[in-house]
mmCIF file of C-alpha atoms in Angstrom:
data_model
loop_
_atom_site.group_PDB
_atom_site.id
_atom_site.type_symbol
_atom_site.label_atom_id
_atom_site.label_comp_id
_atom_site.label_asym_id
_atom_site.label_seq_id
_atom_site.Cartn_x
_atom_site.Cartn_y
_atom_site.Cartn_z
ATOM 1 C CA UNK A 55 31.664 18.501 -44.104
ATOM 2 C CA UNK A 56 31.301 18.023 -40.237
ATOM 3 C CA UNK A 57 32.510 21.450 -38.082
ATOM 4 C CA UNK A 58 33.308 21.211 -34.806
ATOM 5 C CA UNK A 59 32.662 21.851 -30.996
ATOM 6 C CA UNK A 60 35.220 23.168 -29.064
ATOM 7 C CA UNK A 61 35.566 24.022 -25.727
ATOM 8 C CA UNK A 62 38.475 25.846 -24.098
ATOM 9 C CA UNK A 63 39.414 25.484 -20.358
ATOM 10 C CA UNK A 64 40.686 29.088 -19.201
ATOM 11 C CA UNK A 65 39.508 32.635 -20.198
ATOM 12 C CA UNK A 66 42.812 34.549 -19.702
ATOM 13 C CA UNK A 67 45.290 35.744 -22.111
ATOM 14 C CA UNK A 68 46.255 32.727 -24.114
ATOM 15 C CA UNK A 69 42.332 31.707 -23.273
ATOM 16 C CA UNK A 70 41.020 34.094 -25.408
ATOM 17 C CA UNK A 71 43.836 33.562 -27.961
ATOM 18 C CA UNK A 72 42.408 30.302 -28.490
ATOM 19 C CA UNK A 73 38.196 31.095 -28.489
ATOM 20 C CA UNK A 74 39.105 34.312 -30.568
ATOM 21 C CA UNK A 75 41.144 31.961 -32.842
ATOM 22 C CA UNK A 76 38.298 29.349 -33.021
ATOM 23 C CA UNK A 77 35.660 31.339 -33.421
ATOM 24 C CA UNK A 78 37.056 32.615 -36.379
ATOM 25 C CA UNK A 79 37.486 28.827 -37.676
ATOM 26 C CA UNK A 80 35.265 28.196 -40.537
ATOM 27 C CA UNK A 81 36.125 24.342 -39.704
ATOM 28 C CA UNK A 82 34.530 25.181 -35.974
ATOM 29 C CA UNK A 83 30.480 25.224 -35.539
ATOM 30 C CA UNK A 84 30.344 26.265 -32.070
ATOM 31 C CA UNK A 85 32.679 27.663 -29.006
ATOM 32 C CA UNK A 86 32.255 27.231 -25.452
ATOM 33 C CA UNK A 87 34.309 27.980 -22.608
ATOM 34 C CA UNK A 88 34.905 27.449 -18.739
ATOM 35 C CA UNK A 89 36.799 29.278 -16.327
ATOM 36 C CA UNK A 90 36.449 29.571 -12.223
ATOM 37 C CA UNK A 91 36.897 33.378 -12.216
ATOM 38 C CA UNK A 92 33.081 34.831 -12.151
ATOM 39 C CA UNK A 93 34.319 38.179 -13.598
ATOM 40 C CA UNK A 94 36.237 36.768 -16.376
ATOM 41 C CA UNK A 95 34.044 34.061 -17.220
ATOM 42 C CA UNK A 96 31.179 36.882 -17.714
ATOM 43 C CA UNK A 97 33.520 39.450 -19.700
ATOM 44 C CA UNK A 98 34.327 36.292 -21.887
ATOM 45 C CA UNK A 99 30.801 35.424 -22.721
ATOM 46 C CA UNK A 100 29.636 39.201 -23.524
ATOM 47 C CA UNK A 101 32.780 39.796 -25.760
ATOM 48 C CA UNK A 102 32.590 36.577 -27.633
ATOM 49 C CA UNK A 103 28.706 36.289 -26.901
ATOM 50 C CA UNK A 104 29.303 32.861 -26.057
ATOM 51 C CA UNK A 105 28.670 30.592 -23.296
ATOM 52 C CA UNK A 106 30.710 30.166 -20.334
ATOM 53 C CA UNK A 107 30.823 27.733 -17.527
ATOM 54 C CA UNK A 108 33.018 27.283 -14.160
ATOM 55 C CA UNK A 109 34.175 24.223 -14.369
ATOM 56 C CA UNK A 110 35.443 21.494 -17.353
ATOM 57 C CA UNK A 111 33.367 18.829 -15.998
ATOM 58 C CA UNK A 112 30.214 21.199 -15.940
ATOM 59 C CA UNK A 113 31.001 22.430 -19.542
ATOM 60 C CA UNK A 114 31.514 18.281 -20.731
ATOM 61 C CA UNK A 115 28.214 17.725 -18.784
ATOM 62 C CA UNK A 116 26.157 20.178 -20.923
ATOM 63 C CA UNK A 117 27.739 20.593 -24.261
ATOM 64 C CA UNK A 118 28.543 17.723 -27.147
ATOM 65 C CA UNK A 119 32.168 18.859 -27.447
ATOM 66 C CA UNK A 120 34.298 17.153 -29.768
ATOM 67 C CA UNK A 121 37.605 18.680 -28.455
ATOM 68 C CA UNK A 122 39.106 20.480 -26.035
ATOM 69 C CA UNK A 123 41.463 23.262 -25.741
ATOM 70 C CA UNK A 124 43.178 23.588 -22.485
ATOM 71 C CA UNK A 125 44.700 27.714 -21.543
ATOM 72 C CA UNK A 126 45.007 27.219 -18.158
ATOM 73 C CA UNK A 127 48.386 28.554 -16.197
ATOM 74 C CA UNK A 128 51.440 26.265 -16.482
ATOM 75 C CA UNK A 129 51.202 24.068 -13.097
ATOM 76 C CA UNK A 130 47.235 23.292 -14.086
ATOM 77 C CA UNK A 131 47.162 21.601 -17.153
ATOM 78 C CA UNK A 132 46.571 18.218 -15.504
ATOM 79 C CA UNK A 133 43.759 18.246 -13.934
ATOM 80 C CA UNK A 134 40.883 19.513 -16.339
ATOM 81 C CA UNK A 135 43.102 17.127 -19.030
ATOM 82 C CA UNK A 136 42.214 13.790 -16.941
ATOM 83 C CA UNK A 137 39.367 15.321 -16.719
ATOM 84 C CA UNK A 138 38.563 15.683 -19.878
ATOM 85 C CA UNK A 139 39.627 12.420 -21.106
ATOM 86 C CA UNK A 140 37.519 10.282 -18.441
ATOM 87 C CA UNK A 141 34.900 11.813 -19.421
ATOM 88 C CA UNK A 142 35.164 10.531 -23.084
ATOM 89 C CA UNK A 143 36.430 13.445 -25.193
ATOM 90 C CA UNK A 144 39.049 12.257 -27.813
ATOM 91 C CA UNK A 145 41.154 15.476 -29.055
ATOM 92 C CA UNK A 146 43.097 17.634 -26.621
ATOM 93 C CA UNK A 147 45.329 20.523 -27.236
ATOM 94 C CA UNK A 148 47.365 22.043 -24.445
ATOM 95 C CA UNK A 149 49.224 24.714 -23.636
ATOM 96 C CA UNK A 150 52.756 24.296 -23.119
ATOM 97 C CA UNK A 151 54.158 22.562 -21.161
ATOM 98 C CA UNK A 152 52.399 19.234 -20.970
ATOM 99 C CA UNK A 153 52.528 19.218 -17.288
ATOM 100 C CA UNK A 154 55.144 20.876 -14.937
ATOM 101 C CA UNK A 155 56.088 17.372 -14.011
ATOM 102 C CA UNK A 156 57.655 14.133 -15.249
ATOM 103 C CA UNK A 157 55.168 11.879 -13.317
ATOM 104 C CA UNK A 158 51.830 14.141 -14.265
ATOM 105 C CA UNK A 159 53.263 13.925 -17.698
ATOM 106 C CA UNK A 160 53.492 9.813 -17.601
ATOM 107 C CA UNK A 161 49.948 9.494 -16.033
ATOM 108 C CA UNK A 162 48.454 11.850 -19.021
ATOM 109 C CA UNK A 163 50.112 9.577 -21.451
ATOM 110 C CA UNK A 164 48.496 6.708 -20.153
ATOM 111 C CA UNK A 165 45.240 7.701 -19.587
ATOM 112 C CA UNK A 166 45.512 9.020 -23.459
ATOM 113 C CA UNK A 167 46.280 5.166 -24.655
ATOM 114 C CA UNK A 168 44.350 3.669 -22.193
ATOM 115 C CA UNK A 169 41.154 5.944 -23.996
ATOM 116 C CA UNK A 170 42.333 6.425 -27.045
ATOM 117 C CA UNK A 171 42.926 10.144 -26.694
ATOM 118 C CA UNK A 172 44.762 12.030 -29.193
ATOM 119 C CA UNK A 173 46.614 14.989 -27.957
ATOM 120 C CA UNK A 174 48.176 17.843 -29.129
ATOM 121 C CA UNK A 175 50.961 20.483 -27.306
ATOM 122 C CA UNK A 176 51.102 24.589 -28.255
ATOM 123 C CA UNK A 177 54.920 24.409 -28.829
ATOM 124 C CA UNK A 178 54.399 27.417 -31.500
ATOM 125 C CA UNK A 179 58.091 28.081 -32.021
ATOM 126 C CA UNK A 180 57.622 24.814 -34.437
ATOM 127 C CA UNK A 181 55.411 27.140 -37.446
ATOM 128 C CA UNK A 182 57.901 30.137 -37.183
ATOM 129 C CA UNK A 183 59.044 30.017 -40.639
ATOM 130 C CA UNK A 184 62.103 31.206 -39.817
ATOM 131 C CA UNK A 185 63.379 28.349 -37.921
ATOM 132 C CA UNK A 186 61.702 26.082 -39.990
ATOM 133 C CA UNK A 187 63.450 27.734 -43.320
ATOM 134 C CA UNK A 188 66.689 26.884 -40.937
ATOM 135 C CA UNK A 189 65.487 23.215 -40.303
ATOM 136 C CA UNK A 190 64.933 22.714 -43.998
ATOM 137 C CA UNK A 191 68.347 23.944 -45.138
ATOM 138 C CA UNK A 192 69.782 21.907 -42.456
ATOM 139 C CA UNK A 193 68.312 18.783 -43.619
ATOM 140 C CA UNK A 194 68.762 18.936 -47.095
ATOM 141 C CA UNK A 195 72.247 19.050 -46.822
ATOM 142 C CA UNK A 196 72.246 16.216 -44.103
ATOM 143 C CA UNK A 197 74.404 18.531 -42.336
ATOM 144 C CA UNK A 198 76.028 17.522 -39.028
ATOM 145 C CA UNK A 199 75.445 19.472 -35.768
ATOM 146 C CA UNK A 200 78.590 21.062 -33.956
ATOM 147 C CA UNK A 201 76.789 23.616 -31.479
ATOM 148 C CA UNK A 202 73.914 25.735 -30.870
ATOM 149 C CA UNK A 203 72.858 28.873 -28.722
ATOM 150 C CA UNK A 204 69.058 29.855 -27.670
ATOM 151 C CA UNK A 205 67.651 32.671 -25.593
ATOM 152 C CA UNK A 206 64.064 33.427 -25.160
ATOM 153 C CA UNK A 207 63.575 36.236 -22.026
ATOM 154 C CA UNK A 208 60.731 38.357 -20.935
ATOM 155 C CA UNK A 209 60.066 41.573 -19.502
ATOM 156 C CA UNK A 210 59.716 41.571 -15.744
ATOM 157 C CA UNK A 211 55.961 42.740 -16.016
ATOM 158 C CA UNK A 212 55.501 39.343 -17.345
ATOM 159 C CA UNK A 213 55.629 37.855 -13.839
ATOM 160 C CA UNK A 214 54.930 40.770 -11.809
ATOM 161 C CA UNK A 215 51.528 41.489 -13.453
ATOM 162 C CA UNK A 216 50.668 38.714 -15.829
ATOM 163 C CA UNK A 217 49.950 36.501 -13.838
ATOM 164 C CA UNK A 218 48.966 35.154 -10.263
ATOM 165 C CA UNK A 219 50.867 32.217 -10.307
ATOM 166 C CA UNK A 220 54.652 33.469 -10.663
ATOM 167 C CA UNK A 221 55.983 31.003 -7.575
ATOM 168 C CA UNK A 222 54.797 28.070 -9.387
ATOM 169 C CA UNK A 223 56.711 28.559 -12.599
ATOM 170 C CA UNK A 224 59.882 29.861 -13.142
ATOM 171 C CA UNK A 225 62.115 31.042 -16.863
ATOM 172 C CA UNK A 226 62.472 26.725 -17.575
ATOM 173 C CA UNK A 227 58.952 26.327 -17.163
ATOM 174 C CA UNK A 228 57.354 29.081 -18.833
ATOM 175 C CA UNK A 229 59.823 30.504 -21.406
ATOM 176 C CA UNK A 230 62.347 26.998 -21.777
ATOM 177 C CA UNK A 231 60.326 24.493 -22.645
ATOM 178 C CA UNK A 232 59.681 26.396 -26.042
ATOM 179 C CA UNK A 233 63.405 26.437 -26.285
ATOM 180 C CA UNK A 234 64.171 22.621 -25.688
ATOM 181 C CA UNK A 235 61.159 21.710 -28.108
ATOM 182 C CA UNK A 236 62.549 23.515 -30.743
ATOM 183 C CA UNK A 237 65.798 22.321 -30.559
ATOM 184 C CA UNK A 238 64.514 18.475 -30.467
ATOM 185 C CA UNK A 239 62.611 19.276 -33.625
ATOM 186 C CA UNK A 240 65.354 21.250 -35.300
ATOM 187 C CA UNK A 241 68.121 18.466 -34.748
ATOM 188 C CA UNK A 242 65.695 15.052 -34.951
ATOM 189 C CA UNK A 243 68.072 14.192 -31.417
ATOM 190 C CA UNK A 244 67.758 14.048 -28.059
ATOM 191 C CA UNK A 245 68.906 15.578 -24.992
ATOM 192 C CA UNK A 246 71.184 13.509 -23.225
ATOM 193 C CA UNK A 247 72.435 15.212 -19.707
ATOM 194 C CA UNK A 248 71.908 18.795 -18.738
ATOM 195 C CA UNK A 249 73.887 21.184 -16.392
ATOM 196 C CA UNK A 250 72.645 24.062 -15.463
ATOM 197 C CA UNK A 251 72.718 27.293 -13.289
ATOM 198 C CA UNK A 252 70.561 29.800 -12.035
ATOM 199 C CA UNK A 253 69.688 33.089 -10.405
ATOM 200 C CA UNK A 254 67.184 33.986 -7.526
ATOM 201 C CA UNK A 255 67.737 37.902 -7.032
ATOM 202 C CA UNK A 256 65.382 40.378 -8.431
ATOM 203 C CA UNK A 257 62.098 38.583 -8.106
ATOM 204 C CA UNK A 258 63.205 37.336 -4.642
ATOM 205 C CA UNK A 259 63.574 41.406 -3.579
ATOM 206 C CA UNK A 260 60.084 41.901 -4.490
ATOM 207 C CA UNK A 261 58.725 38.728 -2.459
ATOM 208 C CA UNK A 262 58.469 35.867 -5.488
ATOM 209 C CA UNK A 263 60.217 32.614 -4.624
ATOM 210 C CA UNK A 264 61.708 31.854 -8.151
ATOM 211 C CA UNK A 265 64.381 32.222 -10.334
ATOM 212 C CA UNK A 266 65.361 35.016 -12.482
ATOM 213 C CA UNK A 267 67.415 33.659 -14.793
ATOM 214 C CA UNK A 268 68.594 30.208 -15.942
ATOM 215 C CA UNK A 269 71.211 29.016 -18.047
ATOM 216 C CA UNK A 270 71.937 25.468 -19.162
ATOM 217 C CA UNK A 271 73.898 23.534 -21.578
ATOM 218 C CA UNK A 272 72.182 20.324 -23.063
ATOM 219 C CA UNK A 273 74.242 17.685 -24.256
ATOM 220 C CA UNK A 274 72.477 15.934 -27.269
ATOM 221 C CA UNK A 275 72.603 12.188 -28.421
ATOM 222 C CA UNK A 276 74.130 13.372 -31.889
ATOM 223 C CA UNK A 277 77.259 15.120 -30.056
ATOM 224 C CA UNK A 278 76.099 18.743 -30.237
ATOM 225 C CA UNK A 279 75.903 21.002 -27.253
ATOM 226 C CA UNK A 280 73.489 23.199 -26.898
ATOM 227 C CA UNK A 281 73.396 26.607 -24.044
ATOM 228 C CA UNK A 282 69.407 27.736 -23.249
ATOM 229 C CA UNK A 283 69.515 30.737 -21.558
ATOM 230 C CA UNK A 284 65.886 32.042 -20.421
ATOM 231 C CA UNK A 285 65.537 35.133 -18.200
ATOM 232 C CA UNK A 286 62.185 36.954 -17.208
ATOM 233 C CA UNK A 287 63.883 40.492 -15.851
ATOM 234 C CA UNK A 288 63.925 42.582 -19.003
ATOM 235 C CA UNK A 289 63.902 46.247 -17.984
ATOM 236 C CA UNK A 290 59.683 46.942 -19.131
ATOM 237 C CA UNK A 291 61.000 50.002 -20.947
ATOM 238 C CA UNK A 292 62.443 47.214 -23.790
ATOM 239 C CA UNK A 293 60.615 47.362 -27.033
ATOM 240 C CA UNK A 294 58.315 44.782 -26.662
ATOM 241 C CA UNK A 295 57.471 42.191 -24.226
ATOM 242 C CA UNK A 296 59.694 39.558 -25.506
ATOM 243 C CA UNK A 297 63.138 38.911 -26.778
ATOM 244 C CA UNK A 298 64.930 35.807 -28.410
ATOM 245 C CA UNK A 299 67.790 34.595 -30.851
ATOM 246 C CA UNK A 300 69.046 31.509 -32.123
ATOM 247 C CA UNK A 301 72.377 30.983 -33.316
ATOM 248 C CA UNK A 302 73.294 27.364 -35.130
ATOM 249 C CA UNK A 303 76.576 26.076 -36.274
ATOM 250 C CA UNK A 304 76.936 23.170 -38.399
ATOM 251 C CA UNK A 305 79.751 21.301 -39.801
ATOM 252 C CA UNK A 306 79.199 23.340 -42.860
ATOM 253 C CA UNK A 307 77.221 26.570 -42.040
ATOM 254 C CA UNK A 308 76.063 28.838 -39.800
ATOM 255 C CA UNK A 309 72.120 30.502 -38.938
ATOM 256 C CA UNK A 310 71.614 33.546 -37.137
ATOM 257 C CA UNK A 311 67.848 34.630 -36.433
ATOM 258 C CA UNK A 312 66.860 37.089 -34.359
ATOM 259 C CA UNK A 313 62.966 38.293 -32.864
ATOM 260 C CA UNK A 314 63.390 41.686 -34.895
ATOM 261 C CA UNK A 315 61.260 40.988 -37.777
ATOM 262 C CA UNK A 316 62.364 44.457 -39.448
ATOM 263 C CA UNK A 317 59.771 46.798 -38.553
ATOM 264 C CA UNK A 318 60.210 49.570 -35.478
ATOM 265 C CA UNK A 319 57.844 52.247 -34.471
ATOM 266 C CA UNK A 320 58.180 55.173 -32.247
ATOM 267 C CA UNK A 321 56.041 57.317 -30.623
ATOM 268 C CA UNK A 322 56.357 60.074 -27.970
ATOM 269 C CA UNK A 323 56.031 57.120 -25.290
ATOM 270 C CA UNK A 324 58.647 54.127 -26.212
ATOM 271 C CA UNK A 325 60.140 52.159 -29.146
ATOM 272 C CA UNK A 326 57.995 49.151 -29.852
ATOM 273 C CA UNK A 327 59.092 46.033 -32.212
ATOM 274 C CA UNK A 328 55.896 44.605 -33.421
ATOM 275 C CA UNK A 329 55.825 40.566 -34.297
ATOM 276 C CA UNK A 330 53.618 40.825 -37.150
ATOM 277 C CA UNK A 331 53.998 37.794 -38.225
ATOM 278 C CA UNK A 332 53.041 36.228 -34.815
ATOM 279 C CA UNK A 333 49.794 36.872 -33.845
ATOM 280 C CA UNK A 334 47.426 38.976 -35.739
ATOM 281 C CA UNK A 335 43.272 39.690 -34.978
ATOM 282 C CA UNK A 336 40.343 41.480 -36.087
ATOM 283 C CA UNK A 337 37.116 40.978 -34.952
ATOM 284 C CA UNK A 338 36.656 38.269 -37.781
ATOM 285 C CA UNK A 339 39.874 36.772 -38.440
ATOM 286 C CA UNK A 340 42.840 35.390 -36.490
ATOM 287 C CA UNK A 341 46.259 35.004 -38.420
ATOM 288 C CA UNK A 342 49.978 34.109 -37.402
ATOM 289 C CA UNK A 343 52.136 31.160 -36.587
ATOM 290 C CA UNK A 344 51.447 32.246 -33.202
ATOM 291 C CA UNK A 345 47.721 30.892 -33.946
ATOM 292 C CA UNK A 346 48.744 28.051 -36.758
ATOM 293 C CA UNK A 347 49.039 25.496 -33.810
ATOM 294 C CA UNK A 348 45.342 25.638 -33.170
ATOM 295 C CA UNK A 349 44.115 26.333 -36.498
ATOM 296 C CA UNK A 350 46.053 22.987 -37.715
ATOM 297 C CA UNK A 351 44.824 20.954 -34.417
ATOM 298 C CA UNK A 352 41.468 21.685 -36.032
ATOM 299 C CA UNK A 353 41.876 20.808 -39.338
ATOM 300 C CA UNK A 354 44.296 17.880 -38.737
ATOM 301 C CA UNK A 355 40.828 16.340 -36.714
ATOM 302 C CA UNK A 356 38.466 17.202 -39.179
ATOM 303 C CA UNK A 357 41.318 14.915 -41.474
ATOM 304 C CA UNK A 358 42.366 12.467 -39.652
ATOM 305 C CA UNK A 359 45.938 13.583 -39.641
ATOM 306 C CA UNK A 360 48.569 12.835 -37.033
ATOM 307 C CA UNK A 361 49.457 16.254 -34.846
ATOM 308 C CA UNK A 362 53.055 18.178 -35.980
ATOM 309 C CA UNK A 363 53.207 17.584 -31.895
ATOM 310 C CA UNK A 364 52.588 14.921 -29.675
ATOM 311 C CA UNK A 365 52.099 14.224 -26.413
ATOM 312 C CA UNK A 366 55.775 12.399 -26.206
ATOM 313 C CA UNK A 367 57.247 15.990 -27.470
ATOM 314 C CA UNK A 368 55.109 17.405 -23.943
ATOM 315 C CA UNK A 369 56.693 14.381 -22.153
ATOM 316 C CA UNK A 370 60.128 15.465 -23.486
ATOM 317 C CA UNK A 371 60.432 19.000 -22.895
ATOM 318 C CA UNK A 372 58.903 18.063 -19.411
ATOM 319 C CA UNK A 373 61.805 15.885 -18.697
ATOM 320 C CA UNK A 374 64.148 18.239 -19.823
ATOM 321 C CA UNK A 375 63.059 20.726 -17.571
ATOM 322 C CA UNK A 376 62.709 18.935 -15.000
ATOM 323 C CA UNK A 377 66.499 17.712 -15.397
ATOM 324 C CA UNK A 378 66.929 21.698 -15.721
ATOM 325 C CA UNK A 379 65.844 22.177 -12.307
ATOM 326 C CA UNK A 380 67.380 19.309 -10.373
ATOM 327 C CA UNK A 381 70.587 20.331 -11.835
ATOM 328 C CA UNK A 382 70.134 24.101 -10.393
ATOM 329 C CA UNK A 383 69.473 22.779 -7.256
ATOM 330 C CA UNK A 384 72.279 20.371 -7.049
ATOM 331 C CA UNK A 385 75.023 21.878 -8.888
ATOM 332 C CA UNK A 386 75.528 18.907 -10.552
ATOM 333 C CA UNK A 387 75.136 17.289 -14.431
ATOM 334 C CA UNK A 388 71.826 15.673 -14.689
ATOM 335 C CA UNK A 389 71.801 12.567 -17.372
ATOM 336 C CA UNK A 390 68.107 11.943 -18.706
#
């Protein structure tokens, strides 16, 4: 059976998420990478010991790559995807989101049909088997929708130390998008208008022109509402680096999940709350739904499957927000 050659745009945390989780592939023949950081991109190619260029085009140029993985930070996922896909390569996955704009989104779509590109997002929150066990009960029941609640927050650390690029994003962009993803692929709807509000406090004290927190309420097209509430301010002495819940009501039931997956440790430092069903690696093996997106890109190439998500899901939660945003700004209800 054919294997694969993959190259991944980016060498930073989700980077090596993706060549670690690649390079474990038995479905994957050989890993590249590019990134424009000199000290990274060396680091990258002695841990993984393989090679590493600066730039996509460069790394297209010299290696017969059959995908490509892009790992860049949230505001640069266009580029090295046009890139990419002029220069003839057929499979893309991409970090989430798709692009942090509606018309970046629109052009990637059509360069994808006007090449014949398919494409794949990392909205991971779709192989937690927890919300999918919630999806499934829903839907065997036809069940009808009444109301919903989902938070997803982050430590402040997350933007103060992360990453470089904290002005750029904001909780919507890096932390929402997962959020209105899920809840288009929970409910089979979607969102309709959008109203939401926001905070610019903390960060702003510390020199970072973005928000804090946001809140919104989504309206969907089956009559359920829906309040998102994403925050990246967590006190770093919480647990672990992330926190989230979802709460559904239907006309017949109700879900509660929360990001405790029932194990604690403690040590003479701080409480931590490992996700051990997330992301797990040794130096041979890469396991978790945190990783399933890319494993599944792979095979569902090698198979000629269609991807659990498109590039009209990245278009979606793009749009949404997007709306998220203007409505912030304007104080107003946005209708998509």
């Amino acid at each position: 059976m054919k294997k694969l050659t993959i190259g991944v745009v980016g060498a930073g945390i989700y980077g090596n998420y993706h060549i670690h989780t690649y390079c474990c592939d038995k479905n994957v023949e050989r890993v590249v990478f590019c990134d424009l950081n000199e000290e990274r991109r060396i680091a990258t190619a002695d841990k993984y010991q393989i090679t590493g260029y600066k730039t996509v085009k460069e790394m297209i140029a010299q290696e017969q790559l059959d995908a490509i993985s892009i790992a860049t930070p949230d505001p640069y996922h266009f580029e090295p995807a046009k890139d990419a896909m002029e220069a003839g390569i057929k499979y893309l996955f991409i970090e989430k989101p798709l692009a942090t704009s509606v018309k970046e989104c629109e052009e990637l779509i059509a360069l994808a049909e006007k090449h014949g590109v398919k494409l794949s997002v990392d909205f991971h929150k779709r192989w937690d088997p927890a919300y999918n066990a919630i999806r499934d009960e829903i839907k065997k029941d036809e069940d009808t929708f009444i109301r919903g609640y989902m938070a997803l927050d982050d430590i402040i650390d997350v933007p103060r130390k992360w990453f470089t690029w904290t002005d750029k994003s904001s909780p919507a962009w890096f932390l929402g998008v997962h959020c209105y993803d899920l809840i288009r692929y929970i409910t089979g709807s979607e969102v309709e208008k959008v109203y939401a509000v926001g905070n610019k406090e903390v960060l702003k004290k510390e020199g970072y022109q973005t928000y804090d927190n946001i809140q919104a309420i989504l309206t969907m097209k089956d009559g359920s509402n829906w309040t998102v509430e994403n925050n990246w301010i967590l006190p770093v002495t919480f647990p672990k680096s992330n926190d989230g819940q979802l709460v559904v009501v239907t006309e017949k039931k109700y879900f509660k999940n929360e990001s405790y997956r029932g194990v604690k440790s403690f040590t003479d430092k701080k409480e931590s709350i490992p996700n051990y069903i997330f992301m797990n690696f040794t130096q041979d093996s890469a396991s978790g739904f945190g990783l399933e997106p890319m494993q599944e890109f792979v095979a569902d190439i090698l198979s000629d499957r269609p991807f659990r998500t498109s590039i009209y899901d990245g278009l979606q939660a793009t749009r949404i927000a997007q709306a998220v945003h203007d409505s912030c700004e304007s104080g107003k209800v946005v209708y998509l």
